[in-house]
Short mmCIF file of C-alpha atoms in Angstrom, two decimals:
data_model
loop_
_atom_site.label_atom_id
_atom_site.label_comp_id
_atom_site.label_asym_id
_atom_site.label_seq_id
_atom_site.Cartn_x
_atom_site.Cartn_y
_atom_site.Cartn_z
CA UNK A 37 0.00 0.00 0.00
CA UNK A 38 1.50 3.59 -1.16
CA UNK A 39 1.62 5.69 1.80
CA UNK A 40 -0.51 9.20 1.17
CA UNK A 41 0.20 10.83 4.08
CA UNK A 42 4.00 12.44 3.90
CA UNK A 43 6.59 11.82 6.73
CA UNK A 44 5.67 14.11 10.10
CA UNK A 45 10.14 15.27 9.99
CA UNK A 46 9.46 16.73 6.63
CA UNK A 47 6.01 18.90 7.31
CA UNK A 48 7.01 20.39 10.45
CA UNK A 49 10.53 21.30 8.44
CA UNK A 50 8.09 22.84 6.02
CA UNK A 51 5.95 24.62 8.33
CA UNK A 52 9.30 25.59 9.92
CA UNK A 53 11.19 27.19 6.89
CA UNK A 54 7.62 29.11 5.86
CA UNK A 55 7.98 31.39 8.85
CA UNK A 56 12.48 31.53 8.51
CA UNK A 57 14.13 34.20 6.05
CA UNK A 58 16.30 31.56 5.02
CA UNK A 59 17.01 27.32 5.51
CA UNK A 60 19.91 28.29 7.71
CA UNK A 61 17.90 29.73 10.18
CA UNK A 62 15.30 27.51 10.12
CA UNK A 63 17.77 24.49 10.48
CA UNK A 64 19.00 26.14 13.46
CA UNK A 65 15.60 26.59 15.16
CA UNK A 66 15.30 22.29 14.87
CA UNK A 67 18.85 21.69 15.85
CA UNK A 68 19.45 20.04 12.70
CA UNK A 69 22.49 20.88 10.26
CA UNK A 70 21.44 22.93 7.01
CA UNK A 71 22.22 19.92 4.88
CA UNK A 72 19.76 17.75 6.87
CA UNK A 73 17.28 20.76 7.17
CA UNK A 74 17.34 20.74 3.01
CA UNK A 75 17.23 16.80 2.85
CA UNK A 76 13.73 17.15 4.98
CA UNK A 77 12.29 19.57 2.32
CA UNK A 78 13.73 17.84 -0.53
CA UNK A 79 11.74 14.90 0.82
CA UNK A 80 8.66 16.72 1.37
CA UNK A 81 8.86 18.30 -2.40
CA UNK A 82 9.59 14.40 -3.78
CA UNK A 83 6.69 13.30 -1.86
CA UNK A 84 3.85 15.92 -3.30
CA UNK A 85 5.90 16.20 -6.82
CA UNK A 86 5.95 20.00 -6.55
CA UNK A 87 8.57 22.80 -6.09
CA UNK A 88 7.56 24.37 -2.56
CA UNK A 89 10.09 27.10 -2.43
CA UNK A 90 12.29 29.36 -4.00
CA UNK A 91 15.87 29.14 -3.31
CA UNK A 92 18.71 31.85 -3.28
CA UNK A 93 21.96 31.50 -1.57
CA UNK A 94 20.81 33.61 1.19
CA UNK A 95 17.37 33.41 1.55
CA UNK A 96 13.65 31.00 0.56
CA UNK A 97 10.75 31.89 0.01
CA UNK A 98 7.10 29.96 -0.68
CA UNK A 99 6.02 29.07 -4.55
CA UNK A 100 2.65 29.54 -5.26
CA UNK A 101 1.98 25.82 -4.73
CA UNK A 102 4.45 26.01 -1.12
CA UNK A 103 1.48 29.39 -0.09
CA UNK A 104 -1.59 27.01 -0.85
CA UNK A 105 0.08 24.61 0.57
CA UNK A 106 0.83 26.02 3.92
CA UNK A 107 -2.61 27.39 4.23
CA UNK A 108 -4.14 24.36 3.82
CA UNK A 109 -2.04 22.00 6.27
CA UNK A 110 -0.96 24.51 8.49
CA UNK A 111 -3.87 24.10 10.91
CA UNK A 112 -3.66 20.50 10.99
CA UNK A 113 0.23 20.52 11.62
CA UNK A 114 -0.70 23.24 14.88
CA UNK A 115 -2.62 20.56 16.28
CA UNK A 116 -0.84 18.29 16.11
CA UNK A 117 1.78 20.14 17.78
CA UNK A 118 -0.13 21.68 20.16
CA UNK A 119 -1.27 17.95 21.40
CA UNK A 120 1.64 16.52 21.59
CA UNK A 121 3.01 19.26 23.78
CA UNK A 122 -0.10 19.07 26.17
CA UNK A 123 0.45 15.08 26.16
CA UNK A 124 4.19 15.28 27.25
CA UNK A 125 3.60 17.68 29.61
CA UNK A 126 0.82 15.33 31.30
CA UNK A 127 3.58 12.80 31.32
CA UNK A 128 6.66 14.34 32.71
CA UNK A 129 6.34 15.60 35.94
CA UNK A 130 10.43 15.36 36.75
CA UNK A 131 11.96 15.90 33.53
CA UNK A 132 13.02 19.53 32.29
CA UNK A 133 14.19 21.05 28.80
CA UNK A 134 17.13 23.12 28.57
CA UNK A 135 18.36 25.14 25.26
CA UNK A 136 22.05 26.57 25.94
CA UNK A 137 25.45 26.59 23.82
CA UNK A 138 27.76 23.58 23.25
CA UNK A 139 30.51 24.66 25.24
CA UNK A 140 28.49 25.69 28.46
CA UNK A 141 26.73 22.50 27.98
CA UNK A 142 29.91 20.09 27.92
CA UNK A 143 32.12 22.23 30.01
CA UNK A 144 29.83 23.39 32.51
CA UNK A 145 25.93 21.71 32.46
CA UNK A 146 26.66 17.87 31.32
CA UNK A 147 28.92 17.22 34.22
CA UNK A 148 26.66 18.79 36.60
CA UNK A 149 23.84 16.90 35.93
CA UNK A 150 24.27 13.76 38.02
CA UNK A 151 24.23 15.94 41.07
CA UNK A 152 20.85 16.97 40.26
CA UNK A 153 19.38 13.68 39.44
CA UNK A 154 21.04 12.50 42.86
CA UNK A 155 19.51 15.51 44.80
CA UNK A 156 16.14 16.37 43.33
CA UNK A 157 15.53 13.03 41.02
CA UNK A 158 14.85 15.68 37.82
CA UNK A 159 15.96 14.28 34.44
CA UNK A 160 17.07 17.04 32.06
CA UNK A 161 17.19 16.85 28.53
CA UNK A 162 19.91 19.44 26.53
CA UNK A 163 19.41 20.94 23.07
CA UNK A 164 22.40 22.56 21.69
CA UNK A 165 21.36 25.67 20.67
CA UNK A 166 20.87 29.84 21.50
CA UNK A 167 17.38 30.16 20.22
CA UNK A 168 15.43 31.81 22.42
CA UNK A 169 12.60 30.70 19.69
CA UNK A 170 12.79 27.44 21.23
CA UNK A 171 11.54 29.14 24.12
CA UNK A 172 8.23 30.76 22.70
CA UNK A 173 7.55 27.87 21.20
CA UNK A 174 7.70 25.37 24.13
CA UNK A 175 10.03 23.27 22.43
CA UNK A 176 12.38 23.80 25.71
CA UNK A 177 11.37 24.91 29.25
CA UNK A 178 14.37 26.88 29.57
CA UNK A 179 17.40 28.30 27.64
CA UNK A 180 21.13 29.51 29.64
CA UNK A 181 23.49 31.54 27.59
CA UNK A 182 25.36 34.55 27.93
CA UNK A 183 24.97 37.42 25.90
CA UNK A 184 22.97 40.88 26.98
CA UNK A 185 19.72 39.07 28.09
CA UNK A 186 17.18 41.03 26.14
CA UNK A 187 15.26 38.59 24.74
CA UNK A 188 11.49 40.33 23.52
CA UNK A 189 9.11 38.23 25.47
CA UNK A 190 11.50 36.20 27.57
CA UNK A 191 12.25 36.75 31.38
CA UNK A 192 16.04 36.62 31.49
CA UNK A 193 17.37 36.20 35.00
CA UNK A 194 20.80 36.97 35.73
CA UNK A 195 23.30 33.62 36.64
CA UNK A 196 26.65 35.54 36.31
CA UNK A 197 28.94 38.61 35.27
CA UNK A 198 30.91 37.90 31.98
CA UNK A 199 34.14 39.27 33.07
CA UNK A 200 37.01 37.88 30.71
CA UNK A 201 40.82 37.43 32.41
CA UNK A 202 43.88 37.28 29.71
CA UNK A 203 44.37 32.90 29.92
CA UNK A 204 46.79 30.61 28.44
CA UNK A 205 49.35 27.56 28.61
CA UNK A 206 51.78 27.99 31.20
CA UNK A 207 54.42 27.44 28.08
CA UNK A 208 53.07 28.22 24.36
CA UNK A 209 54.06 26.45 21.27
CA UNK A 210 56.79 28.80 20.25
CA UNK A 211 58.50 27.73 23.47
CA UNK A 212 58.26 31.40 25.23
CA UNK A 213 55.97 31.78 28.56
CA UNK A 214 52.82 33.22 29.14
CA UNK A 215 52.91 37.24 28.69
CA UNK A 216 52.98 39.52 31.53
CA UNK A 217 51.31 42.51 31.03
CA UNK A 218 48.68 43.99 28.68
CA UNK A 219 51.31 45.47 25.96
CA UNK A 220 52.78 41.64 25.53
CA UNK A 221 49.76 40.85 24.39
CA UNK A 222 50.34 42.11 21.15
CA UNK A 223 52.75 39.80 20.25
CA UNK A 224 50.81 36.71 20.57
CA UNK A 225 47.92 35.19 18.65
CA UNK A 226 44.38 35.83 20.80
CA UNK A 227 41.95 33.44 20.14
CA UNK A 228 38.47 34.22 19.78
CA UNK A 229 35.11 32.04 18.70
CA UNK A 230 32.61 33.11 16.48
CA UNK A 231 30.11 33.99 18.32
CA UNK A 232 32.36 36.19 20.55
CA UNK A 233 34.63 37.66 18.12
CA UNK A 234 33.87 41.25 19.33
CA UNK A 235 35.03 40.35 22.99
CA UNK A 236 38.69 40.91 22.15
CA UNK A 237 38.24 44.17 21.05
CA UNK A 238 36.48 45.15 23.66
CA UNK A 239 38.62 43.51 26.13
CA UNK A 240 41.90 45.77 24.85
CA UNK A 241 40.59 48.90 24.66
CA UNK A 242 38.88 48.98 28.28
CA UNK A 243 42.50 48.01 29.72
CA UNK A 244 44.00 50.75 27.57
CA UNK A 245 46.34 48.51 25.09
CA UNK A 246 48.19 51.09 23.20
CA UNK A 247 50.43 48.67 20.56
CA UNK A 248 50.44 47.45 17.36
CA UNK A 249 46.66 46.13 16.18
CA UNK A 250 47.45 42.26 17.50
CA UNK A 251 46.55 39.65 15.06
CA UNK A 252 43.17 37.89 16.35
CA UNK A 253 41.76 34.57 15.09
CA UNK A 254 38.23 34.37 15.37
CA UNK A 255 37.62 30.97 13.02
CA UNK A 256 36.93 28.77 16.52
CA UNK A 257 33.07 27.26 15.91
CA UNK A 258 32.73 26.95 19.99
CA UNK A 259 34.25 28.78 23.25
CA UNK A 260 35.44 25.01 23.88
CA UNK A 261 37.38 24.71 21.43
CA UNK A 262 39.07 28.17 21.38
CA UNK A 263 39.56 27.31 25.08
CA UNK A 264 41.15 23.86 23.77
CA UNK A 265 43.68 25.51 21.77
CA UNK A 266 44.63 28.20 24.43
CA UNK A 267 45.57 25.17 26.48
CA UNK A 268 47.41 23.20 23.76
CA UNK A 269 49.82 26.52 23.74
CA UNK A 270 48.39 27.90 20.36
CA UNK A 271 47.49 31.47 21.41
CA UNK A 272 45.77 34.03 24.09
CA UNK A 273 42.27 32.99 24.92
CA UNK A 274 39.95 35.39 26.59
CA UNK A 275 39.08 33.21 30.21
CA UNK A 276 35.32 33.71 31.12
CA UNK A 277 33.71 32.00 34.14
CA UNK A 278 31.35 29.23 34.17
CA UNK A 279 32.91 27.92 30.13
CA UNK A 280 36.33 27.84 31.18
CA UNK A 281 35.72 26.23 35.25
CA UNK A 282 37.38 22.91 34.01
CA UNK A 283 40.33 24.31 32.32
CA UNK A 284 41.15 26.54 35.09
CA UNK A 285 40.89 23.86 38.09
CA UNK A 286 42.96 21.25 36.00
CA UNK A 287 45.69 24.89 35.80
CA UNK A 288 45.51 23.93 32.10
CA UNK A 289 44.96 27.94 31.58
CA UNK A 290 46.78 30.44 33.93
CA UNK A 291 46.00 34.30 33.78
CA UNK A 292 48.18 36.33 31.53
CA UNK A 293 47.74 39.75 33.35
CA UNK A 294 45.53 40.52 36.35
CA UNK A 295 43.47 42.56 34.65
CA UNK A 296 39.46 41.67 35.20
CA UNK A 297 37.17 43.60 32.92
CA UNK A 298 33.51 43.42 32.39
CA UNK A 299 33.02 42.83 28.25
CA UNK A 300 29.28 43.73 28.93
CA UNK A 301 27.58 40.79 28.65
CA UNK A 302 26.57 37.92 31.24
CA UNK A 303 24.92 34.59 31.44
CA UNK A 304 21.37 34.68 32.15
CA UNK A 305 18.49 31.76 32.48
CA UNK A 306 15.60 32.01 30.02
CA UNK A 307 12.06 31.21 30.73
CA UNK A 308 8.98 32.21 28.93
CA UNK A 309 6.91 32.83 31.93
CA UNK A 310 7.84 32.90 35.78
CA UNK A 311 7.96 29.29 36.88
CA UNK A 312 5.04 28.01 39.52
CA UNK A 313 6.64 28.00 43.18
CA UNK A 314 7.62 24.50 43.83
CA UNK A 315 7.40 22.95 40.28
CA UNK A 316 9.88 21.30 38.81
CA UNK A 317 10.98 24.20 36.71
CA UNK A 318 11.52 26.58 39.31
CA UNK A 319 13.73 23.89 41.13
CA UNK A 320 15.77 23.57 38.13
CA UNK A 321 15.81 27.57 38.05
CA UNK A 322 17.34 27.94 41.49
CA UNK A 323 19.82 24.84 41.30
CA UNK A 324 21.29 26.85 38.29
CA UNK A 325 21.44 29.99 39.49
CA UNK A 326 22.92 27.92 42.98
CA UNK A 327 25.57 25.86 40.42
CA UNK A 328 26.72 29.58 38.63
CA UNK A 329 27.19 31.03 41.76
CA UNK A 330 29.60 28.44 42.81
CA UNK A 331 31.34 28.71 39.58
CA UNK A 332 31.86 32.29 39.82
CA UNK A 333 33.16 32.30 43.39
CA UNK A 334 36.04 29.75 42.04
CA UNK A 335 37.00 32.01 38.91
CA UNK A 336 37.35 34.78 41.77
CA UNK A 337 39.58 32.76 43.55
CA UNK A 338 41.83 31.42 40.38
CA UNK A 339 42.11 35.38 39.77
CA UNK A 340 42.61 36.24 42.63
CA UNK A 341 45.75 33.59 43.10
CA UNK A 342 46.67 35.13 39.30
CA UNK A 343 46.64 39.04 40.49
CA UNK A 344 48.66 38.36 43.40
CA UNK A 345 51.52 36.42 41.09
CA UNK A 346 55.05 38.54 41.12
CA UNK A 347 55.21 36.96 37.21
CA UNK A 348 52.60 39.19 35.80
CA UNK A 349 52.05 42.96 36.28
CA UNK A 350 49.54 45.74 34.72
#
């Protein structure tokens, strides 16, 4: 027997990409890669034997056939939705959806998470991912990430200061030690990702770094990584608490200068709505805000330990 109805994947990728400016972005709002987000839709257009969008490099829009379309199973794909949300909410009372970046999630949620299993029996489940769509749409209860924290229509609680601290090997690649002051710092490579590429910039000019425009490389996809490669003795990394708690309690990165500076941003929990006292979701709340206090009270001791070092001065 054919099957008539198309796969459930390949609609809601549809329904997805309708209301995205481009595949990209709609990929990222389903946590799926662009080339997997484009297989779903390829699949969907096979299936009905019609062209359901246009296609540019940076951008998609709806044919005439992808509009009609839309209208007509857009109300039955809500529904749907909308149902199965209400059902798994009946059905998990001690379980919890989180949205945040990869590197807070390995570095900094993951190996957290059998304490709170152990303490308060609540199962999380982790979506890579900055969206505070995700959010709005239910698809996660909660989202942590830094950044500024305005989020239109999300209540953005503040978890920690982003202050960034100078970090690196205690001996680089090139053989040579860790600089000691803010000017040195032009002669090494500082490492940046992409999503915080402006941090750098930011960084120098608050601590009044007066040489040569240093050479930054901002091709790192994660914090992680750029953290990774700070610690393999490849360059300067920008040390921020909570991402880097691991590397700096293993002394894989040591503080360059004991300079602190705020690079005005911060991490904040998400939620679309204040939590019920005594839920689940509001336990999870606190025992994060709890966990990123701890974290920042042991990046203020590894600086503190770095700003009282005879090797480095201001």
């Amino acid at each position: 027997m054919l099957r008539k109805v198309p796969p459930l994947e390949a609609t809601e990728a549809f329904l997805v990409a309708a209301n995205a400016r481009s595949f990209r972005v709609a990929a990222a709002g389903l946590a799926l890669s662009p080339s997997a987000f484009s297989r779903r839709i390829q699949l969907l257009e096979r299936f009905v034997g019609v062209e359901l969008f246009h296609r540019t490099s940076s951008s998609s829009h709806l044919t005439v056939a992808g509009r009609a379309y839309l209208t007509e199973i857009g109300p039955a794909i809500e529904t749907i939705r909308t149902a199965t949300i209400a059902l798994r909410e009946r059905n998990r009372e001690r379980r919890v959806r989180i949205a945040t970046s990869h590197s807070l999630a390995s570095e900094w949620l993951l190996p957290r998470l059998p304490s709170l299993i152990a303490t308060h029996g609540i199962e999380v489940d982790v979506m890579v991912s900055r969206d505070a769509q995700l959010l709005r749409d239910r698809v996660v209860d909660l989202g942590i990430w830094g950044g500024t924290g305005s989020e239109p229509g999300i209540i953005s609680e503040l978890a920690a200061s982003m202050d960034g601290v100078p970090a690196c090997a205690a001996l680089l690649a090139n053989g040579s030690g860790p600089p000691g002051s803010v000017d040195e710092l032009g002669d090494h490579r500082l490492l940046s990702d992409q999503v915080s590429r402006s941090l750098w910039p930011r960084w120098l000019e608050k601590a009044g770094y007066r040489g040569a425009r240093p050479r930054i490389d901002d091709h790192f996809e994660t914090n992680q990584l750029c953290n990774e490669a700070a610690a393999s003795g490849l360059g300067i990394t920008l040390c921020l608490p909570m991402v880097a708690e691991r590397f700096i309690e293993s002394r894989r990165l040591v503080a360059c200068a004991p300079l602190r500076i705020p690079v005005d941003a911060a991490y904040h929990v998400h939620s679309l709505a204040p939590p019920q006292r005594g839920s689940t979701t509001a336990t999870v709340i606190d025992w994060l805000l709890s966990e990123a206090e701890t974290s920042l009270r042991r990046f203020n001791a590894w600086w503190a330990d770095a700003a009282h070092s005879p090797r480095v001065s201001c």
